[in-house]
Amino acid sequence: IEDGALVQRMQVGLAARGGVVAAQLAGRGITGPLRVFEGKHGYFELYERGDYERDALESKLGETFEIGQLSVKPYPCARDSHAAMDAAHTLRAQGIRPDDIKEATVFVSRAIFNVGGKPWAKATGNPVVEAILSLPYAVAVMLLRGDVFIGDFSETAVRDPQVNQLARSIRVVENTDMDPNALVPVGVEVKLKNGAVHSATCDVMRGSPSSMLSEQEFVDKFKRCMEFAAYPVSASNVTSVIESILMIERLKDVSALM
């Protein structure tokens, strides 16, 4: 994060590869530890010093599914930036235009500040990685275009002079009155060239459990993502995948998706 290192983009890929390799090893008879969590050298002993509650894992097992408490990202960048982007979207919807902005300030928790608070002028690492993690960049794009998606994180897009000029005028400030680890609320304040000041606050991020994307928003996001697939997928196949996923409980064999 500090260095804007390109390897930052590989972490989820490495985890996915590890899962695939583990399955292949198991299929070939390679055994693993039975007490990986609670064993003498298990996860809970090693990382939690044995301080854990088994009931928290076993209570309502099979009835309550915590995956429903996860967020889904509507924007392809650090989740820490999303509340600020939602607030910026509100300001744009209120008629604030980029050419009228003199400067902007984003008020965030310490945790958010530590991830995305670096001034855009000091972003000297890989430009794409810096943009993915940067609050000033994400807010600038939202104010300029009213939306942020994968194309906004190409190297060409990141070097757009108009975006860069606006991003350099956006300052991120730690709000010491809020929970240092909280993702909301986040406020964005813009000062216009005529001296007027406008602000907006995001209390609930889009895609969070209490403001989940609709089924249609999921479908639309999937279609937009497929436009950036490394290997082009036909429109008919995209439609088939969507239809299969929406009725996955009734599929006789999920390998059809592959």
Short mmCIF file of C-alpha atoms in Angstrom, two decimals:
data_model
loop_
_atom_site.label_atom_id
_atom_site.label_comp_id
_atom_site.label_asym_id
_atom_site.label_seq_id
_atom_site.Cartn_x
_atom_site.Cartn_y
_atom_site.Cartn_z
CA ILE A 1 0.00 0.00 0.00
CA GLU A 2 2.75 2.44 0.98
CA ASP A 3 4.83 1.71 -2.11
CA GLY A 4 2.03 1.25 -4.65
CA ALA A 5 3.63 -2.10 -5.48
CA LEU A 6 2.17 -4.09 -8.37
CA VAL A 7 2.21 -7.32 -6.34
CA GLN A 8 -0.71 -5.88 -4.33
CA ARG A 9 -3.00 -6.95 -7.17
CA MET A 10 -1.88 -10.60 -6.89
CA GLN A 11 -2.98 -11.41 -3.34
CA VAL A 12 -6.44 -12.76 -4.19
CA GLY A 13 -5.05 -14.64 -7.17
CA LEU A 14 -2.45 -16.34 -4.98
CA ALA A 15 -5.17 -17.33 -2.49
CA ALA A 16 -7.32 -18.78 -5.28
CA ARG A 17 -4.35 -20.69 -6.69
CA GLY A 18 -3.63 -22.07 -3.21
CA GLY A 19 -7.20 -23.38 -2.98
CA VAL A 20 -7.00 -25.09 -6.36
CA VAL A 21 -3.62 -26.67 -5.57
CA ALA A 22 -4.91 -27.88 -2.17
CA ALA A 23 -7.85 -29.59 -3.87
CA GLN A 24 -5.53 -31.22 -6.42
CA LEU A 25 -3.20 -32.44 -3.68
CA ALA A 26 -6.11 -33.89 -1.71
CA GLY A 27 -7.32 -35.64 -4.85
CA ARG A 28 -3.93 -37.33 -5.13
CA GLY A 29 -3.94 -38.56 -1.55
CA ILE A 30 -1.85 -35.88 0.16
CA THR A 31 -3.18 -35.53 3.71
CA GLY A 32 -3.45 -32.37 5.77
CA PRO A 33 -3.69 -31.71 9.54
CA LEU A 34 -7.02 -32.71 11.07
CA ARG A 35 -6.95 -30.06 13.81
CA VAL A 36 -5.83 -27.14 11.69
CA PHE A 37 -7.79 -24.68 13.87
CA GLU A 38 -7.73 -26.12 17.40
CA GLY A 39 -4.58 -28.24 17.31
CA LYS A 40 -1.50 -27.68 19.45
CA HIS A 41 0.02 -25.65 16.62
CA GLY A 42 -3.30 -24.72 15.03
CA TYR A 43 -4.57 -21.36 13.87
CA PHE A 44 -6.30 -20.35 17.11
CA GLU A 45 -3.29 -21.22 19.24
CA LEU A 46 -0.80 -19.57 16.91
CA TYR A 47 -2.68 -16.37 16.08
CA GLU A 48 -5.17 -15.99 18.94
CA ARG A 49 -3.07 -17.47 21.76
CA GLY A 50 -5.88 -19.94 22.42
CA ASP A 51 -8.41 -17.18 23.10
CA TYR A 52 -11.46 -18.07 21.03
CA GLU A 53 -15.09 -19.12 21.43
CA ARG A 54 -16.09 -22.40 19.83
CA ASP A 55 -19.79 -21.55 20.28
CA ALA A 56 -19.40 -18.61 17.94
CA LEU A 57 -18.56 -21.09 15.17
CA GLU A 58 -21.01 -23.87 16.05
CA SER A 59 -24.07 -21.88 17.11
CA LYS A 60 -26.84 -22.22 14.48
CA LEU A 61 -24.43 -23.99 12.15
CA GLY A 62 -26.31 -24.74 8.94
CA GLU A 63 -29.02 -22.22 9.81
CA THR A 64 -27.22 -18.87 9.88
CA PHE A 65 -24.98 -18.06 6.92
CA GLU A 66 -22.50 -15.27 7.61
CA ILE A 67 -21.79 -14.84 3.91
CA GLY A 68 -25.00 -12.78 3.89
CA GLN A 69 -23.20 -10.23 6.07
CA LEU A 70 -20.49 -9.61 3.49
CA SER A 71 -20.41 -6.55 1.29
CA VAL A 72 -20.29 -6.53 -2.50
CA LYS A 73 -18.19 -3.86 -4.17
CA PRO A 74 -20.02 -1.78 -6.79
CA TYR A 75 -16.72 -0.09 -7.69
CA PRO A 76 -13.45 -1.90 -8.65
CA CYS A 77 -11.17 -0.24 -6.10
CA ALA A 78 -10.41 -0.29 -2.37
CA ARG A 79 -13.62 -0.69 -0.35
CA ASP A 80 -12.29 2.04 1.94
CA SER A 81 -12.97 4.56 -0.86
CA HIS A 82 -16.58 3.62 -1.52
CA ALA A 83 -18.35 5.76 1.07
CA ALA A 84 -16.49 8.84 -0.18
CA MET A 85 -17.43 7.92 -3.74
CA ASP A 86 -21.09 7.57 -2.78
CA ALA A 87 -20.96 11.01 -1.12
CA ALA A 88 -19.25 12.45 -4.21
CA HIS A 89 -21.97 10.91 -6.37
CA THR A 90 -24.57 12.68 -4.24
CA LEU A 91 -22.80 16.02 -4.76
CA ARG A 92 -22.64 15.48 -8.51
CA ALA A 93 -26.36 14.62 -8.52
CA GLN A 94 -26.96 17.93 -6.75
CA GLY A 95 -25.42 19.77 -9.67
CA ILE A 96 -21.80 20.20 -8.52
CA ARG A 97 -19.56 20.30 -11.59
CA PRO A 98 -15.81 19.60 -11.60
CA ASP A 99 -14.90 22.83 -13.40
CA ASP A 100 -16.49 24.82 -10.55
CA ILE A 101 -14.51 23.08 -7.79
CA LYS A 102 -11.58 24.87 -6.19
CA GLU A 103 -10.78 22.18 -3.63
CA ALA A 104 -12.37 19.29 -1.77
CA THR A 105 -11.88 17.61 1.60
CA VAL A 106 -12.80 14.04 2.55
CA PHE A 107 -13.33 13.25 6.24
CA VAL A 108 -12.62 9.61 7.13
CA SER A 109 -11.62 7.27 9.95
CA ARG A 110 -7.99 6.49 10.76
CA ALA A 111 -8.21 3.07 9.08
CA ILE A 112 -9.47 4.58 5.83
CA PHE A 113 -6.91 7.37 6.00
CA ASN A 114 -4.09 4.85 6.40
CA VAL A 115 -5.12 3.00 3.24
CA GLY A 116 -6.23 5.73 0.86
CA GLY A 117 -5.32 9.07 2.40
CA LYS A 118 -2.05 9.65 0.56
CA PRO A 119 -2.14 12.92 -1.44
CA TRP A 120 -2.41 12.15 -5.14
CA ALA A 121 0.64 14.33 -5.82
CA LYS A 122 2.70 11.88 -3.70
CA ALA A 123 1.53 8.74 -5.52
CA THR A 124 4.81 7.56 -7.03
CA GLY A 125 4.33 3.77 -7.24
CA ASN A 126 2.69 1.79 -10.04
CA PRO A 127 0.03 4.22 -11.32
CA VAL A 128 -2.75 1.64 -11.54
CA VAL A 129 -2.14 0.30 -8.02
CA GLU A 130 -1.90 3.82 -6.62
CA ALA A 131 -5.23 4.69 -8.26
CA ILE A 132 -6.98 1.56 -6.96
CA LEU A 133 -5.98 2.49 -3.40
CA SER A 134 -6.38 6.28 -3.67
CA LEU A 135 -9.30 8.20 -2.19
CA PRO A 136 -8.44 11.43 -4.05
CA TYR A 137 -8.34 9.60 -7.39
CA ALA A 138 -11.61 7.70 -6.82
CA VAL A 139 -13.47 10.82 -5.68
CA ALA A 140 -12.07 12.84 -8.60
CA VAL A 141 -13.28 10.29 -11.14
CA MET A 142 -16.73 10.14 -9.54
CA LEU A 143 -17.04 13.93 -9.56
CA LEU A 144 -15.91 14.07 -13.17
CA ARG A 145 -17.81 11.16 -14.68
CA GLY A 146 -20.57 10.24 -12.25
CA ASP A 147 -19.44 6.60 -12.21
CA VAL A 148 -16.29 4.58 -11.60
CA PHE A 149 -15.58 1.26 -13.28
CA ILE A 150 -12.78 -0.97 -14.57
CA GLY A 151 -11.89 1.27 -17.50
CA ASP A 152 -11.07 4.08 -15.08
CA PHE A 153 -8.12 2.05 -13.79
CA SER A 154 -6.25 1.50 -17.02
CA GLU A 155 -2.87 3.19 -17.14
CA THR A 156 -4.12 5.58 -19.81
CA ALA A 157 -7.15 6.59 -17.74
CA VAL A 158 -5.05 7.06 -14.61
CA ARG A 159 -2.80 9.50 -16.44
CA ASP A 160 -5.74 11.63 -17.67
CA PRO A 161 -4.67 15.27 -17.02
CA GLN A 162 -8.19 16.40 -16.07
CA VAL A 163 -8.52 13.64 -13.46
CA ASN A 164 -5.04 14.30 -12.12
CA GLN A 165 -5.66 18.02 -11.74
CA LEU A 166 -8.86 17.44 -9.76
CA ALA A 167 -7.34 14.60 -7.68
CA ARG A 168 -4.48 16.88 -6.59
CA SER A 169 -7.02 19.35 -5.21
CA ILE A 170 -8.64 16.74 -2.96
CA ARG A 171 -7.41 16.43 0.61
CA VAL A 172 -8.14 13.52 2.97
CA VAL A 173 -8.47 14.32 6.68
CA GLU A 174 -8.81 11.95 9.63
CA ASN A 175 -12.00 12.45 11.61
CA THR A 176 -10.82 11.88 15.17
CA ASP A 177 -14.39 11.88 16.51
CA MET A 178 -15.33 8.58 14.83
CA ASP A 179 -14.44 4.94 15.47
CA PRO A 180 -10.87 4.63 14.09
CA ASN A 181 -11.74 1.36 12.32
CA ALA A 182 -15.15 2.38 10.91
CA LEU A 183 -15.89 2.62 7.19
CA VAL A 184 -18.77 5.07 7.71
CA PRO A 185 -19.78 7.80 8.06
CA VAL A 186 -17.64 9.59 5.50
CA GLY A 187 -18.13 13.20 4.51
CA VAL A 188 -17.06 15.06 1.39
CA GLU A 189 -16.92 18.86 1.38
CA VAL A 190 -16.27 20.86 -1.78
CA LYS A 191 -15.39 24.52 -1.98
CA LEU A 192 -16.33 26.13 -5.27
CA LYS A 193 -14.42 28.84 -7.08
CA ASN A 194 -17.21 31.29 -6.26
CA GLY A 195 -16.69 30.67 -2.53
CA ALA A 196 -19.77 28.48 -1.98
CA VAL A 197 -19.31 25.32 0.11
CA HIS A 198 -21.32 22.11 -0.39
CA SER A 199 -21.10 18.84 1.51
CA ALA A 200 -22.55 15.34 1.52
CA THR A 201 -22.22 12.42 3.92
CA CYS A 202 -22.49 8.68 3.31
CA ASP A 203 -23.75 6.74 6.33
CA VAL A 204 -24.41 3.42 4.55
CA MET A 205 -22.31 2.24 1.62
CA ARG A 206 -23.93 0.75 -1.46
CA GLY A 207 -23.34 -2.98 -1.52
CA SER A 208 -23.27 -3.35 2.27
CA PRO A 209 -25.69 -5.86 3.87
CA SER A 210 -28.10 -3.07 4.79
CA SER A 211 -27.96 -1.56 1.29
CA MET A 212 -27.33 -4.57 -0.91
CA LEU A 213 -27.29 -4.31 -4.69
CA SER A 214 -30.45 -5.47 -6.41
CA GLU A 215 -30.51 -8.55 -8.62
CA GLN A 216 -30.56 -6.30 -11.68
CA GLU A 217 -27.54 -4.35 -10.39
CA PHE A 218 -25.65 -7.64 -9.97
CA VAL A 219 -26.55 -8.64 -13.54
CA ASP A 220 -25.55 -5.25 -14.93
CA LYS A 221 -22.23 -5.32 -13.08
CA PHE A 222 -21.51 -8.83 -14.37
CA LYS A 223 -22.19 -7.78 -17.96
CA ARG A 224 -19.94 -4.74 -17.62
CA CYS A 225 -17.17 -6.86 -16.11
CA MET A 226 -17.39 -9.33 -18.98
CA GLU A 227 -16.58 -6.52 -21.40
CA PHE A 228 -13.10 -6.52 -19.84
CA ALA A 229 -12.59 -10.30 -19.93
CA ALA A 230 -9.10 -11.34 -21.03
CA TYR A 231 -10.71 -13.79 -23.45
CA PRO A 232 -13.87 -12.42 -25.14
CA VAL A 233 -17.13 -14.14 -24.20
CA SER A 234 -20.07 -14.14 -26.60
CA ALA A 235 -23.26 -12.34 -25.64
CA SER A 236 -25.17 -15.62 -25.76
CA ASN A 237 -22.73 -17.25 -23.34
CA VAL A 238 -22.94 -14.28 -20.98
CA THR A 239 -26.73 -14.63 -21.01
CA SER A 240 -26.47 -18.38 -20.41
CA VAL A 241 -24.15 -17.89 -17.43
CA ILE A 242 -26.49 -15.31 -15.88
CA GLU A 243 -29.53 -17.55 -16.35
CA SER A 244 -27.68 -20.55 -14.89
CA ILE A 245 -26.49 -18.63 -11.82
CA LEU A 246 -29.94 -17.21 -11.11
CA MET A 247 -31.35 -20.76 -11.07
CA ILE A 248 -28.27 -22.55 -9.75
CA GLU A 249 -30.27 -24.55 -7.18
CA ARG A 250 -32.05 -26.28 -10.07
CA LEU A 251 -28.97 -27.10 -12.16
CA LYS A 252 -28.37 -30.83 -12.46
CA ASP A 253 -24.63 -30.31 -12.86
CA VAL A 254 -22.77 -27.06 -12.09
CA SER A 255 -19.93 -28.09 -14.42
CA ALA A 256 -22.13 -26.68 -17.18
CA LEU A 257 -21.08 -23.25 -15.92
CA MET A 258 -17.43 -24.08 -16.61
#
